[in-house]
Amino acid sequence: YFSEDGKEFTITILAPGDVYSEHSQAIMTAIDETEVLYLSMAEFQLMMDEYPEMARRLVRVLGRILSLNNDLIIDLAFRETSSRLAHAIRRVISSPTQSLEKEREITKVQLTHEELASMSGSTRQTVNEILRHWETQGILTLHRGYLKLLDPERLWEKINDG
């Protein structure tokens, strides 16, 4: 989304198989090579009629999207920037089907400071300061275009600190 003054806010990063609806009025930008499949509303409605199981799955997808949006509202309304940033990083490496053990194995987050700022409702400069502080604490290391998590558990603790 873009605010009236041009500030960008990233709601989510979609993974392979995720659904995007043009009804959201969000602008979609690919950060990797992407294949997009499009269904018109008429085609979608025909599929829903032909495959009732699809409607049940769609309810689960919509529930997940609603939960994500509620988390974002809570983050922006009640959490400090460092907490929002930690939460944004966790959202990037988490998925509803992924186990906690698998989440712990992911240590490389390929996002720029600008992208992390957009996801956490902050500025690149503030994100840079927070990340450098976490680097001195041994939580992560910074690299060009990505960061490497050294101690994810300590980072997740930051979510509830703010």
Coordinates of C-alpha atoms in Angstrom, one line a residue, residues 7-161:
K7 CA 5.2 6.1 2.0
E8 CA 5.1 2.4 1.1
F9 CA 3.8 -0.2 3.5
T10 CA 4.3 -3.9 2.8
I11 CA 1.5 -6.1 4.1
T12 CA 3.0 -9.5 3.3
I13 CA 5.4 -11.4 1.1
L14 CA 3.6 -14.2 -0.7
A15 CA 5.1 -17.6 -1.0
P16 CA 4.6 -20.1 -3.9
G17 CA 0.9 -21.2 -3.9
D18 CA -0.3 -18.2 -2.0
V19 CA -3.4 -16.4 -3.2
Y20 CA -3.7 -12.7 -4.0
S21 CA -7.0 -11.0 -4.7
E22 CA -7.2 -7.8 -6.6
H23 CA -10.1 -6.8 -4.2
S24 CA -7.5 -5.9 -1.6
Q25 CA -6.5 -2.7 -3.6
A26 CA -2.9 -3.5 -2.7
I27 CA -0.1 -3.1 -5.2
M28 CA 1.7 -6.3 -5.9
T29 CA 5.4 -6.3 -6.7
A30 CA 7.5 -9.4 -7.5
I31 CA 10.9 -9.5 -5.7
D32 CA 11.9 -12.8 -7.4
E33 CA 11.1 -14.4 -10.7
T34 CA 7.4 -15.1 -10.5
E35 CA 4.7 -17.0 -12.3
V36 CA 1.2 -15.6 -11.8
L37 CA -2.0 -17.4 -12.7
Y38 CA -5.1 -15.2 -13.2
L39 CA -8.7 -16.3 -12.9
S40 CA -11.6 -13.9 -13.8
M41 CA -14.4 -13.6 -11.3
A42 CA -16.6 -15.6 -13.7
E43 CA -14.1 -18.4 -13.9
F44 CA -13.5 -18.4 -10.2
Q45 CA -17.3 -18.7 -9.5
L46 CA -17.6 -21.6 -11.9
M47 CA -14.7 -23.4 -10.1
M48 CA -16.3 -22.8 -6.7
D49 CA -19.6 -24.3 -8.0
E50 CA -17.8 -27.3 -9.6
Y51 CA -15.4 -28.0 -6.7
P52 CA -17.1 -27.4 -3.3
E53 CA -13.9 -28.4 -1.4
M54 CA -12.4 -25.3 -2.9
A55 CA -14.8 -23.1 -0.9
R56 CA -13.8 -24.8 2.3
R57 CA -10.1 -24.2 1.5
L58 CA -10.8 -20.6 0.6
V59 CA -12.4 -20.1 4.1
R60 CA -9.1 -21.2 5.7
V61 CA -7.1 -18.9 3.4
L62 CA -9.3 -16.0 4.2
G63 CA -9.1 -16.8 7.9
R64 CA -5.3 -16.7 7.7
I65 CA -5.4 -13.4 5.8
L66 CA -7.7 -11.9 8.5
S67 CA -5.4 -13.1 11.2
L68 CA -2.4 -11.6 9.5
N69 CA -4.2 -8.3 9.1
N70 CA -5.2 -8.3 12.8
D71 CA -1.6 -8.9 13.8
L72 CA -0.5 -5.9 11.6
I73 CA -3.1 -3.6 13.2
I74 CA -2.0 -4.6 16.7
D75 CA 1.7 -4.2 15.7
L76 CA 1.1 -0.7 14.3
A77 CA -1.2 0.5 17.1
F78 CA 0.6 -1.0 20.2
R79 CA 4.1 -2.1 19.5
E80 CA 7.4 -0.2 19.3
T81 CA 9.5 -0.3 16.1
S82 CA 11.9 -2.9 17.3
S83 CA 9.1 -5.3 18.2
R84 CA 7.4 -4.7 14.8
L85 CA 10.7 -5.3 13.1
A86 CA 11.3 -8.6 14.9
H87 CA 7.7 -9.6 14.1
A88 CA 8.2 -8.7 10.4
I89 CA 11.3 -10.9 10.2
R90 CA 9.4 -13.8 11.8
R91 CA 6.5 -13.4 9.3
V92 CA 9.0 -13.7 6.5
I93 CA 10.4 -17.0 7.6
S94 CA 7.2 -18.5 9.0
S95 CA 4.3 -20.1 7.3
P96 CA 1.1 -21.7 8.7
T97 CA 2.3 -25.2 7.5
Q98 CA 5.8 -24.9 8.8
S99 CA 6.9 -26.5 12.0
L100 CA 8.8 -24.6 14.7
E101 CA 11.7 -27.0 14.1
K102 CA 11.8 -26.0 10.4
E103 CA 11.5 -22.3 11.3
R104 CA 14.6 -22.6 13.5
E105 CA 16.6 -24.0 10.6
I106 CA 16.0 -20.9 8.5
T107 CA 18.8 -18.4 9.2
K108 CA 19.0 -16.3 6.1
V109 CA 16.5 -13.5 5.5
Q110 CA 17.0 -12.0 2.0
L111 CA 15.4 -8.6 2.4
T112 CA 17.0 -5.1 2.3
H113 CA 16.7 -2.7 5.1
E114 CA 14.3 -0.7 2.9
E115 CA 12.0 -3.7 2.5
L116 CA 12.1 -4.5 6.2
A117 CA 11.3 -0.8 6.9
S118 CA 8.3 -1.1 4.6
M119 CA 7.1 -4.3 6.4
S120 CA 7.5 -2.8 9.9
G121 CA 6.0 0.7 9.3
S122 CA 9.3 2.3 9.9
T123 CA 12.2 4.0 8.0
R124 CA 15.3 2.5 6.6
Q125 CA 17.5 4.5 9.0
T126 CA 15.6 3.3 12.1
V127 CA 15.7 -0.3 10.9
N128 CA 19.4 0.0 10.3
E129 CA 20.0 1.3 13.8
I130 CA 17.9 -1.5 15.4
L131 CA 19.6 -4.2 13.2
R132 CA 23.1 -2.9 14.1
H133 CA 22.1 -3.0 17.8
W134 CA 21.0 -6.6 17.4
E135 CA 24.2 -7.4 15.6
T136 CA 26.2 -6.2 18.6
Q137 CA 24.1 -8.4 20.8
G138 CA 24.9 -11.4 18.7
I139 CA 21.4 -12.0 17.6
L140 CA 22.2 -11.6 13.8
T141 CA 24.8 -10.6 11.3
L142 CA 24.2 -8.1 8.6
H143 CA 25.2 -8.6 4.9
R144 CA 24.5 -6.8 1.7
G145 CA 20.9 -7.6 0.8
Y146 CA 20.3 -10.1 3.6
L147 CA 20.7 -10.8 7.2
K148 CA 21.7 -14.0 9.0
L149 CA 20.0 -15.0 12.2
L150 CA 22.4 -16.4 14.8
D151 CA 19.9 -16.5 17.7
P152 CA 16.3 -16.6 16.5
E153 CA 14.9 -17.3 20.0
R154 CA 16.3 -14.0 21.3
L155 CA 14.9 -12.2 18.3
W156 CA 11.4 -13.7 18.9
E157 CA 11.6 -12.4 22.5
K158 CA 11.8 -8.9 21.1
I159 CA 8.3 -9.3 19.6
N160 CA 6.8 -9.2 23.1
D161 CA 9.3 -6.6 24.5

